Coordinates of C-alpha atoms in Angstrom, one line a residue:
X250 CA -56.6 7.9 7.2
X251 CA -55.4 9.7 10.4
X252 CA -57.3 13.2 8.6
X253 CA -56.8 15.6 11.0
X254 CA -55.3 13.2 13.8
X255 CA -52.7 15.1 15.6
X256 CA -49.5 12.9 14.9
X257 CA -47.9 13.1 17.7
X258 CA -50.2 11.9 20.4
X259 CA -51.3 9.3 17.9
X260 CA -47.9 8.0 18.2
X261 CA -47.4 8.2 22.0
X262 CA -50.9 6.6 22.8
X263 CA -50.1 3.8 20.7
X264 CA -46.5 3.5 21.7
X265 CA -47.9 3.2 25.1
X266 CA -50.0 0.8 24.4
X267 CA -46.7 -1.6 22.9
X268 CA -45.5 -1.0 25.9
X269 CA -48.1 -2.3 28.3
X270 CA -47.8 -5.6 26.2
X271 CA -44.1 -5.7 26.6
X272 CA -42.9 -4.5 23.2
X273 CA -40.2 -1.8 24.2
X274 CA -40.6 1.5 22.7
X275 CA -39.0 4.6 23.2
X276 CA -38.6 8.5 22.4
X277 CA -36.7 7.6 19.6
X278 CA -38.6 5.3 18.0
X279 CA -42.4 7.4 18.9
X280 CA -40.6 10.4 17.1
X281 CA -39.4 8.0 14.0
X282 CA -43.4 6.7 13.9
X283 CA -44.4 10.4 14.1
X284 CA -41.5 11.4 10.9
X285 CA -42.7 8.2 9.0
X286 CA -46.5 9.6 9.1
X287 CA -45.6 13.1 8.2
X288 CA -43.3 11.7 5.5
X289 CA -45.5 9.5 3.8
X290 CA -49.4 10.0 5.3
X291 CA -51.4 6.0 5.1
X292 CA -53.9 6.3 3.1
X293 CA -55.1 2.3 4.2
X294 CA -54.4 0.2 6.9
X295 CA -52.0 -1.7 5.7
X296 CA -49.6 0.6 5.5
X297 CA -50.3 2.5 8.3
X298 CA -49.6 -1.5 9.8
X299 CA -46.1 -1.3 7.8
X300 CA -45.3 2.0 9.0
X301 CA -46.0 1.6 12.5
X302 CA -44.1 -1.6 12.4
X303 CA -41.1 -0.7 10.8
X304 CA -40.9 2.2 12.9
X305 CA -41.5 1.0 16.3
X306 CA -40.5 -3.2 16.0
X307 CA -36.4 -3.3 16.5
X308 CA -36.7 -7.1 17.4
X309 CA -37.8 -10.1 15.9
X310 CA -39.7 -11.7 18.9
X311 CA -41.8 -8.5 19.5
X312 CA -43.5 -9.0 16.3
X313 CA -46.4 -11.2 17.4
X314 CA -47.2 -8.7 20.4
X315 CA -46.9 -5.8 17.8
X316 CA -49.5 -7.9 15.9
X317 CA -51.7 -8.6 19.0
X318 CA -51.9 -4.7 20.2
X319 CA -52.8 -3.7 16.1
X320 CA -55.6 -6.2 16.1
X321 CA -57.3 -4.8 19.4
X322 CA -57.0 -0.9 18.1
X323 CA -58.0 -1.6 14.6
X324 CA -59.7 -4.7 14.3
X325 CA -59.0 -7.6 12.8
X326 CA -54.8 -7.6 10.8
X327 CA -54.8 -6.8 7.5
X328 CA -53.2 -8.1 4.5
X329 CA -49.8 -8.7 4.6
X330 CA -48.4 -7.2 1.3
X331 CA -44.9 -7.4 0.0
X332 CA -42.6 -4.5 1.5
X333 CA -41.6 -1.8 -0.9
X334 CA -37.5 -3.0 -1.0
X335 CA -35.2 -0.6 -2.6
X336 CA -32.2 -3.4 -3.3
X337 CA -32.3 -7.3 -2.3
X338 CA -29.3 -9.0 -0.7
X339 CA -27.4 -11.2 -3.0
X340 CA -28.5 -15.1 -2.7
X341 CA -31.8 -16.8 -3.2
X342 CA -34.6 -15.4 -1.9
X343 CA -35.2 -18.7 0.4
X344 CA -32.1 -17.2 2.0
X345 CA -32.8 -14.4 3.0
X346 CA -37.2 -14.9 4.0
X347 CA -38.6 -16.8 6.5
X348 CA -42.1 -17.7 6.0
X349 CA -45.0 -16.0 8.2
X350 CA -48.2 -16.5 8.5
X351 CA -51.0 -14.6 7.1
X352 CA -54.5 -14.0 6.8
X353 CA -54.8 -15.0 2.7
X354 CA -52.9 -17.2 0.5
X355 CA -50.0 -14.7 -0.6
X356 CA -47.2 -16.8 -2.1
X357 CA -46.0 -14.4 -4.5
X358 CA -42.7 -12.9 -4.0
X359 CA -42.1 -10.9 -0.5
X360 CA -44.7 -12.9 0.6
X361 CA -41.8 -13.3 3.6
X362 CA -40.8 -11.7 6.4
X363 CA -38.5 -9.2 5.6
X364 CA -34.8 -9.7 6.0
X365 CA -33.9 -6.7 7.5
X366 CA -36.4 -7.6 10.9
X367 CA -34.5 -11.0 11.2
X368 CA -30.9 -11.4 13.5
X369 CA -28.2 -12.4 11.3
X370 CA -28.0 -15.6 12.0
X371 CA -31.1 -17.5 12.4
X372 CA -32.2 -19.3 8.5
X373 CA -34.8 -21.2 7.6
X374 CA -35.4 -24.7 8.6
X375 CA -36.9 -27.6 6.3
X376 CA -40.7 -27.2 6.2
X377 CA -41.6 -30.2 8.1
X378 CA -39.6 -28.5 10.9
X379 CA -41.3 -25.0 12.3
X380 CA -38.1 -23.9 14.8
X381 CA -35.4 -21.6 13.6
X382 CA -31.7 -23.2 13.6
X383 CA -28.8 -21.9 14.1
X384 CA -26.9 -22.1 10.6
X385 CA -23.5 -24.2 10.2
X386 CA -20.6 -21.8 10.3
X387 CA -18.1 -21.7 7.9
X388 CA -14.7 -20.2 8.7
X389 CA -13.2 -16.6 7.1
X390 CA -11.5 -16.9 4.2
X391 CA -8.2 -15.7 6.4
X392 CA -9.6 -18.4 8.6
X393 CA -9.8 -21.5 6.2
X394 CA -6.3 -21.2 4.6
X395 CA -4.5 -20.5 8.1
X396 CA -3.0 -24.3 8.1
X397 CA -2.1 -24.9 4.4
X398 CA 1.2 -24.9 3.6
X399 CA 2.4 -22.0 1.5
X400 CA 2.3 -24.7 -1.5
X401 CA -0.9 -25.0 -1.5
X402 CA -2.0 -22.1 -1.8
X403 CA -3.1 -19.8 -4.9
X404 CA -2.1 -16.1 -5.4
X405 CA -5.6 -14.5 -4.0
X406 CA -5.0 -16.4 -0.9
X407 CA -1.2 -15.0 -0.8
X408 CA -2.8 -11.9 -1.0
X409 CA -4.6 -11.8 1.8
X410 CA -2.1 -12.8 3.6
X411 CA 0.3 -9.8 2.5
X412 CA -3.2 -7.7 3.8
X413 CA -3.2 -10.0 7.1
X414 CA 0.3 -9.5 7.9
X415 CA 0.4 -6.0 7.0
X416 CA -2.4 -5.2 9.5
X417 CA -0.8 -7.6 11.9
X418 CA 2.2 -5.3 11.8
X419 CA 0.3 -2.0 11.8
X420 CA 0.5 -2.1 15.7
X421 CA 4.7 -1.7 15.6
X422 CA 6.2 -0.3 19.1
X423 CA 7.7 2.7 18.9
X424 CA 11.0 3.9 21.2
X425 CA 12.2 6.9 23.1
X426 CA 14.6 8.4 20.3
X427 CA 17.0 11.1 21.3
X428 CA 16.2 14.2 19.0
X429 CA 12.8 16.0 20.1
X430 CA 10.1 18.1 17.8
X431 CA 7.9 20.8 18.4
X432 CA 4.5 20.2 20.3
X433 CA 2.1 22.1 22.4
X434 CA 2.3 19.2 24.6
X435 CA 5.4 18.7 25.4
X436 CA 7.2 19.0 29.1
X437 CA 10.5 20.4 27.6
X438 CA 10.9 24.2 26.5
X439 CA 12.4 24.7 22.9
X440 CA 15.4 26.7 23.8
X441 CA 15.9 28.2 19.6
X442 CA 12.2 28.9 18.9
X443 CA 11.4 30.7 22.2
X444 CA 14.2 32.7 21.5
X445 CA 13.6 32.9 17.9
X446 CA 9.9 34.3 18.4
X447 CA 11.0 36.5 21.5
X448 CA 12.7 38.5 19.2
X449 CA 9.5 40.2 17.8
X450 CA 8.6 41.4 21.4
X451 CA 11.8 42.7 22.6
X452 CA 13.2 39.8 23.9
X453 CA 10.8 38.8 26.5
X454 CA 9.2 35.8 25.9
X455 CA 5.6 35.9 25.8
X456 CA 4.9 32.6 23.7
X457 CA 7.2 29.5 25.0
X458 CA 7.6 27.2 22.9
X459 CA 7.6 23.1 23.5
X460 CA 8.8 20.0 22.6
X461 CA 8.8 16.3 23.3
X462 CA 11.4 13.4 22.4
X463 CA 10.7 11.8 18.7
X464 CA 9.0 8.6 19.2
X465 CA 10.6 6.0 16.0
X466 CA 10.2 2.6 15.5
X467 CA 13.2 0.4 15.9
X468 CA 15.3 -1.1 13.0
X469 CA 14.5 -3.7 11.8
X470 CA 16.1 -5.5 8.6
X471 CA 14.7 -8.9 6.8
X472 CA 17.0 -11.1 5.1
X473 CA 14.8 -13.7 3.2
X474 CA 16.7 -16.7 1.6
X475 CA 15.4 -17.6 -1.9
X476 CA 17.1 -20.5 -3.5
X477 CA 15.4 -23.4 -4.8
X478 CA 14.5 -25.2 -1.2
X479 CA 12.8 -22.2 -0.4
X480 CA 10.9 -22.0 -3.4
X481 CA 7.2 -22.5 -2.4
X482 CA 7.6 -19.7 1.0
X483 CA 9.8 -16.9 -1.3
X484 CA 6.2 -15.4 -2.2
X485 CA 5.2 -15.3 1.3
X486 CA 8.2 -14.1 3.2
X487 CA 8.4 -11.4 0.0
X488 CA 5.1 -10.4 1.8
X489 CA 6.2 -10.3 5.2
X490 CA 9.3 -8.1 4.2
X491 CA 6.4 -5.5 2.2
X492 CA 4.8 -5.3 5.5
X493 CA 7.3 -4.2 7.6
X494 CA 9.1 -1.9 5.1
X495 CA 5.8 -0.1 4.8
X496 CA 4.8 0.1 8.6
X497 CA 8.4 -0.1 10.5
X498 CA 10.4 1.1 8.0
X499 CA 12.2 -2.0 8.2
X500 CA 15.3 -3.0 5.4
X501 CA 15.1 -5.6 3.0
X502 CA 17.2 -8.1 1.6
X503 CA 16.4 -11.3 -0.6
X504 CA 19.8 -13.8 -1.0
X505 CA 20.8 -16.7 -2.6
X506 CA 23.8 -16.8 -4.4
X507 CA 24.4 -12.6 -4.2
X508 CA 23.0 -10.9 -1.9
X509 CA 20.1 -8.1 -3.1
X510 CA 18.3 -4.7 -1.7
X511 CA 14.1 -5.0 -1.7
X512 CA 13.0 -2.1 0.0
X513 CA 12.7 0.1 -2.4
X514 CA 10.7 -2.0 -4.4
X515 CA 8.8 -3.2 -1.5
X516 CA 7.4 -0.3 -0.7
X517 CA 4.7 0.2 -3.6
X518 CA 1.7 1.1 -2.2
X519 CA 0.4 -2.1 -4.9
X520 CA 1.3 -5.2 -3.1
X521 CA 1.0 -7.3 -6.3
X522 CA 3.4 -4.8 -7.9
X523 CA 5.5 -4.7 -5.1
X524 CA 6.1 -8.1 -4.9
X525 CA 6.7 -8.7 -8.8
X526 CA 9.1 -6.3 -9.2
X527 CA 11.1 -8.1 -5.8
X528 CA 10.8 -10.8 -7.6
X529 CA 12.1 -10.0 -11.3
X530 CA 14.9 -7.3 -9.0
X531 CA 16.6 -11.2 -8.2
X532 CA 18.0 -12.6 -11.0
X533 CA 19.4 -15.6 -8.5
X534 CA 16.3 -16.5 -7.1
X535 CA 16.1 -20.8 -7.4
X536 CA 19.5 -20.9 -7.4
X537 CA 21.6 -22.4 -5.1
X538 CA 22.4 -20.8 -0.9
X539 CA 25.2 -19.3 0.4
X540 CA 24.0 -17.6 3.6
X541 CA 27.6 -16.9 5.1
X542 CA 28.7 -14.9 2.2
X543 CA 25.8 -13.1 1.8
X544 CA 25.4 -11.9 5.7
X545 CA 29.3 -10.9 5.3
X546 CA 28.6 -9.4 2.1
X547 CA 25.9 -7.0 4.7
X548 CA 27.7 -6.4 7.1
X549 CA 30.3 -4.7 4.7
X550 CA 28.6 -3.0 2.5
X551 CA 27.4 0.6 2.2
X552 CA 23.6 -1.2 4.4
X553 CA 26.0 -2.4 7.5
X554 CA 24.9 -0.1 10.2
X555 CA 21.6 -0.9 9.6
X556 CA 22.5 -4.0 11.5
X557 CA 23.3 -1.8 14.0
X558 CA 20.9 -1.9 16.8
X559 CA 18.4 -3.4 14.9
X560 CA 16.1 -6.4 15.3
X561 CA 17.4 -8.9 12.2
X562 CA 15.2 -11.1 11.2
X563 CA 16.4 -14.1 8.3
X564 CA 14.4 -16.4 6.6
X565 CA 15.8 -19.7 5.4
X566 CA 15.7 -23.5 6.1
X567 CA 18.9 -23.2 7.0
X568 CA 20.8 -25.5 4.4
X569 CA 23.9 -23.6 3.2
X570 CA 26.7 -24.8 0.6
X571 CA 29.2 -22.5 2.7
X572 CA 31.2 -24.2 5.4
X573 CA 29.2 -24.1 8.8
X574 CA 32.1 -22.3 10.6
X575 CA 32.1 -19.5 8.6
X576 CA 28.2 -18.9 9.2
X577 CA 29.3 -19.3 12.6
X578 CA 32.0 -16.8 12.1
X579 CA 29.3 -13.7 10.7
X580 CA 26.3 -15.1 13.1
X581 CA 28.4 -14.0 15.9
X582 CA 29.6 -10.5 14.8
X583 CA 25.9 -10.1 13.9
X584 CA 25.0 -10.8 17.4
X585 CA 27.4 -8.5 18.5
X586 CA 25.9 -5.8 16.4
X587 CA 22.4 -6.4 16.4
X588 CA 19.9 -6.0 19.3
X589 CA 18.4 -9.3 18.2
X590 CA 18.6 -11.9 15.5
X591 CA 15.2 -13.8 15.1
X592 CA 15.1 -16.7 12.3
X593 CA 12.5 -17.8 10.8
X594 CA 12.3 -21.6 9.7
X595 CA 10.0 -22.7 7.4
X596 CA 10.3 -26.6 9.5
X597 CA 10.8 -25.3 12.8
X598 CA 6.9 -26.5 13.0
X599 CA 6.8 -29.9 11.9
X600 CA 6.4 -33.0 14.7
X601 CA 9.4 -33.6 16.0
X602 CA 12.1 -30.6 14.3
X603 CA 15.7 -30.6 15.0
X604 CA 18.2 -28.4 13.6
X605 CA 20.1 -31.0 11.4
X606 CA 21.4 -28.9 8.8
X607 CA 24.4 -28.1 9.3
X608 CA 24.0 -24.0 8.7
X609 CA 20.6 -24.1 11.1
X610 CA 22.4 -25.6 13.4
X611 CA 25.9 -23.5 13.6
X612 CA 23.8 -20.5 13.8
X613 CA 20.9 -21.4 16.1
X614 CA 23.3 -20.7 19.1
X615 CA 23.8 -17.0 18.2
X616 CA 19.7 -17.0 17.8
X617 CA 18.0 -15.2 20.6
X618 CA 14.7 -16.9 18.8
X619 CA 14.0 -19.7 16.4
X620 CA 10.3 -18.8 15.2
X621 CA 8.7 -21.8 12.7
X622 CA 7.4 -20.0 9.3
X623 CA 5.6 -22.8 7.4
X624 CA 2.2 -22.0 7.4
X625 CA -0.1 -18.8 7.3
X626 CA -1.0 -19.3 10.8
X627 CA 2.7 -19.3 11.9
X628 CA 4.0 -16.0 9.8
X629 CA 1.0 -14.2 11.9
X630 CA 1.6 -15.2 14.7
X631 CA 5.9 -14.3 14.1
X632 CA 4.4 -10.9 13.3
X633 CA 2.9 -10.5 16.8
X634 CA 5.7 -12.0 18.6
X635 CA 8.5 -9.9 16.5
X636 CA 6.8 -7.0 18.5
X637 CA 8.0 -8.5 21.9
X638 CA 11.0 -8.8 20.8
X639 CA 12.0 -5.0 20.6
X640 CA 11.3 -4.6 24.1
X641 CA 14.1 -5.2 26.3
X642 CA 11.7 -7.5 28.8
X643 CA 10.2 -9.3 25.4
X644 CA 13.0 -12.4 25.7
X645 CA 11.4 -14.3 28.6

């Protein structure tokens, strides 16, 4: 077919007929049609039909007009053979094909409309109803477990939580540091590099080196309670600490009766391996709780300077075996040293919550924020709210 015919002129004329019938065909579509005719010259009317349809039709609503124009130009529409497909999407054939009227009784595989020409939200309705309706929308894997307590999540869902937390923290804000770095877009002249290069040109500063201030994220220090009362939330909180340790270079600690630094192990490239190593490093996991003692250990240890000017995040339910006045005293010291103190309580989101635990009541006056962190959604929201805490005006 089309032997000796100018394919470009033929494609332009046929596209003009389609535009007159209401089918939007542009120059890109015509170019695709000409290239398709060149790559696979049609040997039958059926092959020409499918070549033109795939190249010139972009919307499902234009199929009727295309068929009418093709019938006028070439006569009756040919039987629709099964289109050539190199891959079939997963699922049953009924999920990806919708029956369309044909001139022959072709009930074999591929007798319906190819799935690639359908919009993604169209589904097949019962045979008694010929209308196309939207299918029932199902929640995503992330939204489906958003309100579930942590003790009802399986390991795969907890891993999904870790990936979502890392994405939520990816936009962690930075602030201007005192140091400067060489940059061609900087406004300030770097004197030492400029003078060094001037030695090559007779001490004439021919090449000016510029520098700009270095921007760094505000330091974050996270402490996670891994005692028996926090068994259900401990693994999820470890994923939260890993997200900050990887993205914001945060310092991470776990505590029950003793304080354990987990910053190095949580920066492992694999989230599952990082959490497993962190769990193995905490020797007193699921034991008692001594919040005041562990905070005092942090202030008196070699990592005390990490708290200075940092956002301190404490994840605990507030149950403490130490006297409340000791916790209040150490929280007062932390308040003077840290930039902000945020407390994550898994029970704070419950209806009618009140800080009745002695430790929580003693620490609350020294906290800038008390955030609920008992579900998937609470942790994601807390991770976003922590970004506003790093700004000076974030506590309105």
